[in-house]
Amino acid sequence: MRPTGRFAPSPTGVLHLGNLRTALASWLSAKARGGRWIIRMEDVDGPRCRREHGERQLRDLAALGLESDGPVLWQSERSGEYRETLERLGAQGLLFPCSCSRRDMSLLASAPHAEDGLRPYRGRCREEPWSGLDTALRMRLPEGFVVWEDQILGPQQDDPMALTGDPLLFRRDGVFAYHLAVVVDDGLQEVSEVVRGEDLRSVTATQIRLQEALGLPRPAYAHLGLVTAPDGSRLGKREGALGVAEMQAKGVTVPEIVGWLGWSLGCQERPEPCAAEDLVPRFAWTRVPRGSLVAPEQGAWEG
Ligand code: GLU
């Protein structure tokens, strides 16, 4: 099977350097192996996601030379597939109805990045029988550790029951969970490599359990360290971090951005301006440094 990488942003704001670094790493890894790279818009999280943010993200990625091989899939258009998958899991006896706290429910559709924290479900109603899609649903997870290999972090093991507990997959009002949408679409799009920020490492074991329940192949994983602002604070799509156009308005050129990202991924010794294509032959996961890194001060771009 042809290697397939993907970048799966949520269109909640502008892509910052950390997001762009993830996009470039997944693109380079796919291209270095002669593979396919696709973009998927993860917009199941209704009110937080906006079409125009997604369009802007696609333009910024294209400015860096990163374009989807094949149509961009928007998750908000895929309720049918998610519904069918839930029916299947329900028929397998793996789902149970649940009445959770409002807070758990409100975060269901968004990827649980660091600031949201993880709250494992304690299993109050896991013996309830599945009765269809007119109620909130969780998947009953098996006990035990999940072991996998991360291309940056090395061997990993987690007990998903301790981290997330039985994951919530559906909300009574018809909203599908992030876990469900990610796993279904990675499977359908035959994604063989998942590259994302280290703040999502802790949901990997839960997503692997869901793949197993659905009989889907397990992709390779690479979790990249986060990029922080020069003052050490977190870069956030929703917190006014600079996007490509804002950096350009400050006099930073696209080759400078790509050059810095390529350097941060171990493809070149100095952050010299270059094009994404130039980095393809120099990319290897073994050279990608671990840990977080600091975005350049404005002056550093100009110096
Ligand atoms: N859509 C998620 C986000 O924007 C990423 C999901 C993933 O890469 O698995 O954070």
XYZ file of C-alpha atoms and ligand atoms in Angstrom:
313
model
C 0.000 0.000 0.000
C 1.238 3.505 -0.826
C 2.322 5.415 2.301
C -0.308 8.013 3.199
C 0.245 10.885 5.579
C -2.262 13.464 6.665
C -2.575 16.811 8.359
C -5.850 17.153 10.223
C -6.316 20.647 11.654
C -9.462 21.892 13.317
C -10.538 25.135 11.619
C -10.777 27.124 14.838
C -8.291 29.842 13.943
C -5.078 30.550 12.102
C -2.320 27.921 11.827
C 0.656 28.961 13.960
C 4.279 27.827 13.711
C 3.596 24.696 15.769
C 0.739 23.644 13.480
C 2.801 24.466 10.384
C 5.678 22.396 11.741
C 3.347 19.413 12.165
C 2.000 19.932 8.646
C 5.488 20.137 7.138
C 6.750 17.086 9.073
C 3.843 14.932 7.921
C 4.225 16.191 4.335
C 8.004 15.567 4.313
C 7.641 12.094 5.770
C 5.058 11.126 3.135
C 6.983 12.696 0.246
C 10.342 11.264 1.334
C 8.797 7.796 0.943
C 7.099 8.584 -2.369
C 3.739 8.650 -0.609
C 0.491 10.590 -0.679
C -0.353 13.439 1.682
C -3.858 14.629 2.411
C -5.445 17.432 4.380
C -8.555 16.772 6.443
C -10.600 19.495 8.124
C -11.715 18.327 11.569
C -14.781 20.491 11.994
C -17.133 18.278 13.983
C -16.837 20.742 16.865
C -19.662 22.924 15.485
C -19.522 26.415 17.035
C -15.725 26.519 17.471
C -15.076 25.702 13.789
C -15.606 28.081 10.895
C -15.414 27.416 7.180
C -13.443 30.618 6.583
C -10.781 29.561 9.095
C -10.459 26.308 7.152
C -10.166 28.117 3.818
C -7.509 30.399 5.265
C -5.584 27.397 6.647
C -5.618 25.786 3.207
C -4.277 28.989 1.634
C -1.487 29.246 4.201
C -0.485 25.611 3.678
C -0.484 26.137 -0.095
C 1.718 29.228 0.354
C 4.271 26.933 2.008
C 3.988 24.473 -0.893
C 1.833 21.966 1.001
C -1.205 20.899 -1.015
C -3.500 17.952 -0.505
C -3.160 15.040 -2.919
C -6.856 14.631 -3.530
C -9.901 16.433 -2.189
C -9.903 17.945 1.287
C -12.360 16.064 3.467
C -14.528 18.137 5.841
C -15.735 16.053 8.747
C -18.927 18.064 9.180
C -20.130 16.476 5.930
C -19.637 12.919 7.103
C -22.340 12.255 9.705
C -23.592 9.235 7.726
C -20.315 7.333 8.100
C -19.977 8.144 11.789
C -23.565 7.069 12.431
C -23.038 3.761 10.614
C -19.883 3.109 12.592
C -21.745 3.651 15.867
C -24.479 1.256 14.724
C -21.784 -1.343 14.052
C -20.117 -0.883 17.429
C -23.519 -0.986 19.092
C -24.404 -4.237 17.331
C -21.084 -5.672 18.575
C -22.195 -4.900 22.127
C -19.420 -2.350 22.679
C -21.475 0.778 23.362
C -23.491 1.796 26.375
C -25.704 4.796 27.082
C -24.350 7.334 29.536
C -25.529 10.430 31.334
C -22.379 12.508 31.834
C -21.606 15.888 33.236
C -22.208 18.857 30.989
C -18.486 19.692 30.938
C -17.501 16.268 29.582
C -20.188 16.578 26.958
C -19.210 20.049 25.850
C -15.627 18.995 25.057
C -16.501 15.801 23.258
C -15.968 16.983 19.706
C -12.655 18.753 20.189
C -9.232 17.162 20.440
C -8.201 17.269 24.125
C -5.102 19.469 23.957
C -3.052 20.097 27.061
C -5.154 22.919 28.421
C -8.313 20.808 28.547
C -6.729 18.020 30.568
C -7.932 14.445 30.569
C -10.636 13.241 32.908
C -11.040 9.479 32.867
C -14.611 8.273 33.015
C -15.246 6.219 36.143
C -17.732 3.796 34.695
C -20.969 4.454 36.571
C -23.268 3.173 33.842
C -21.110 0.824 31.764
C -23.387 -2.159 32.376
C -26.372 -0.439 30.735
C -27.461 -2.086 27.459
C -27.082 -0.250 24.131
C -30.402 0.949 22.847
C -29.625 3.073 19.791
C -28.601 6.580 18.873
C -31.103 8.548 20.912
C -28.805 8.938 23.889
C -25.144 9.779 24.685
C -22.881 6.790 24.058
C -19.589 5.501 25.379
C -17.468 2.611 24.196
C -16.604 -0.095 26.728
C -12.803 -0.475 26.666
C -10.998 -3.702 27.495
C -8.571 -3.713 30.435
C -4.836 -3.544 29.937
C -1.987 -1.641 28.409
C -1.629 -0.635 24.781
C 1.942 -0.785 23.512
C 3.082 1.082 20.443
C 6.163 2.625 18.894
C 6.360 6.373 18.387
C 8.741 7.460 15.641
C 10.009 10.365 17.732
C 9.381 9.295 21.327
C 10.294 5.608 20.979
C 8.455 2.743 22.700
C 5.251 3.833 24.443
C 2.730 2.151 26.688
C -0.451 3.443 28.217
C -3.510 2.099 29.945
C -6.345 3.907 28.191
C -8.713 3.045 31.051
C -6.537 5.160 33.351
C -6.207 8.045 30.885
C -9.587 8.513 29.261
C -11.689 5.659 30.603
C -14.462 4.455 28.305
C -14.503 7.219 25.690
C -17.605 9.210 24.942
C -18.319 8.783 21.210
C -21.671 10.480 20.729
C -23.720 13.178 22.340
C -27.466 12.921 22.610
C -27.972 16.026 20.441
C -26.237 14.341 17.498
C -22.629 15.562 17.903
C -19.939 12.962 17.132
C -16.749 12.724 19.180
C -13.285 13.680 18.015
C -11.981 10.131 18.739
C -14.639 8.561 16.572
C -14.185 10.943 13.638
C -10.365 10.687 13.668
C -10.293 6.901 13.757
C -13.060 6.397 11.182
C -11.494 8.840 8.728
C -7.903 7.668 9.165
C -9.232 4.203 8.369
C -11.322 5.256 5.403
C -8.563 7.409 3.948
C -6.031 4.590 4.454
C -3.762 6.824 6.499
C -0.604 4.898 7.328
C 1.079 7.610 9.400
C -0.360 9.996 11.998
C 1.792 13.038 12.798
C 0.517 15.462 15.438
C 1.486 17.486 18.491
C 2.762 15.807 21.623
C -0.265 17.098 23.529
C -2.315 14.418 21.749
C 0.030 11.542 22.633
C -2.143 10.649 25.606
C -5.217 9.883 23.480
C -3.353 7.485 21.184
C -3.988 4.360 23.249
C -7.725 5.062 23.331
C -7.775 5.600 19.573
C -5.846 2.349 19.032
C -8.511 0.501 21.048
C -11.181 1.985 18.805
C -9.235 0.936 15.679
C -9.021 -2.579 17.074
C -12.766 -2.699 17.708
C -13.399 -1.606 14.123
C -10.816 -3.986 12.642
C -8.784 -1.107 11.191
C -5.024 -1.267 10.635
C -2.857 0.682 13.061
C -0.999 3.632 11.516
C 2.526 4.629 12.520
C 2.601 7.517 15.015
C 4.875 10.518 15.450
C 4.173 13.054 18.201
C 6.093 16.284 17.800
C 7.209 18.553 20.615
C 5.271 21.799 20.861
C 6.461 25.214 19.739
C 6.110 27.861 22.441
C 6.089 31.660 22.133
C 9.392 33.446 22.903
C 8.043 34.254 26.397
C 7.445 30.541 27.019
C 3.658 30.696 26.736
C 1.718 28.232 24.645
C 0.929 29.067 21.019
C -2.787 28.621 20.458
C -4.821 28.761 17.255
C -7.541 30.480 19.190
C -5.239 32.742 21.196
C -4.063 35.135 18.537
C -0.832 33.357 17.483
C 0.665 34.650 14.222
C -0.241 32.947 10.970
C 1.635 33.035 7.664
C 0.035 36.304 6.503
C 0.766 38.033 9.833
C 4.392 36.883 9.735
C 4.663 38.119 6.139
C 3.214 41.475 7.193
C 6.099 41.691 9.667
C 8.566 41.159 6.843
C 9.170 37.424 7.217
C 9.220 35.598 3.887
C 7.792 32.157 3.135
C 11.266 30.673 2.422
C 12.383 31.968 5.829
C 9.420 30.309 7.538
C 10.012 27.017 5.707
C 13.748 27.226 6.403
C 13.155 27.684 10.128
C 10.649 24.822 10.216
C 13.050 22.590 8.233
C 15.850 23.416 10.684
C 13.529 22.680 13.627
C 12.860 19.244 12.116
C 16.541 18.398 11.798
C 16.651 18.765 7.989
C 19.290 21.489 7.914
C 21.966 22.746 10.258
C 20.908 26.358 10.127
C 17.512 27.975 9.572
C 18.408 28.992 6.029
C 15.572 30.055 3.729
C 14.467 27.291 1.378
C 11.470 25.650 -0.286
C 9.622 22.647 1.171
C 10.744 20.541 -1.829
C 14.408 21.161 -0.950
C 13.909 19.478 2.412
C 12.425 16.200 1.133
C 15.728 14.333 0.614
C 17.014 15.522 3.990
C 14.088 14.377 6.104
C 14.358 11.437 8.551
C 12.434 10.797 11.787
C 15.710 9.832 13.463
C 16.909 13.424 12.993
C 13.798 15.125 14.349
C 14.666 16.447 17.817
C 12.506 15.586 20.821
C 11.031 18.143 23.162
C 9.476 21.548 22.744
C 11.150 24.512 21.102
C 10.779 28.255 21.152
C 9.503 30.268 18.197
C 11.985 32.889 16.957
C 11.831 36.423 18.261
C 10.757 38.827 15.583
C 14.302 40.188 15.308
C 15.753 36.748 14.654
C 13.895 36.524 11.356
C 15.396 39.761 10.171
C 18.971 39.256 11.389
N -7.920 17.908 14.720
C -6.988 17.797 15.790
C -6.433 19.151 16.140
O -6.613 20.117 15.489
C -5.817 16.891 15.446
C -6.213 15.489 15.356
C -5.123 14.527 14.983
O -4.129 14.927 14.346
O -5.283 13.360 15.272
O -5.784 19.294 17.099
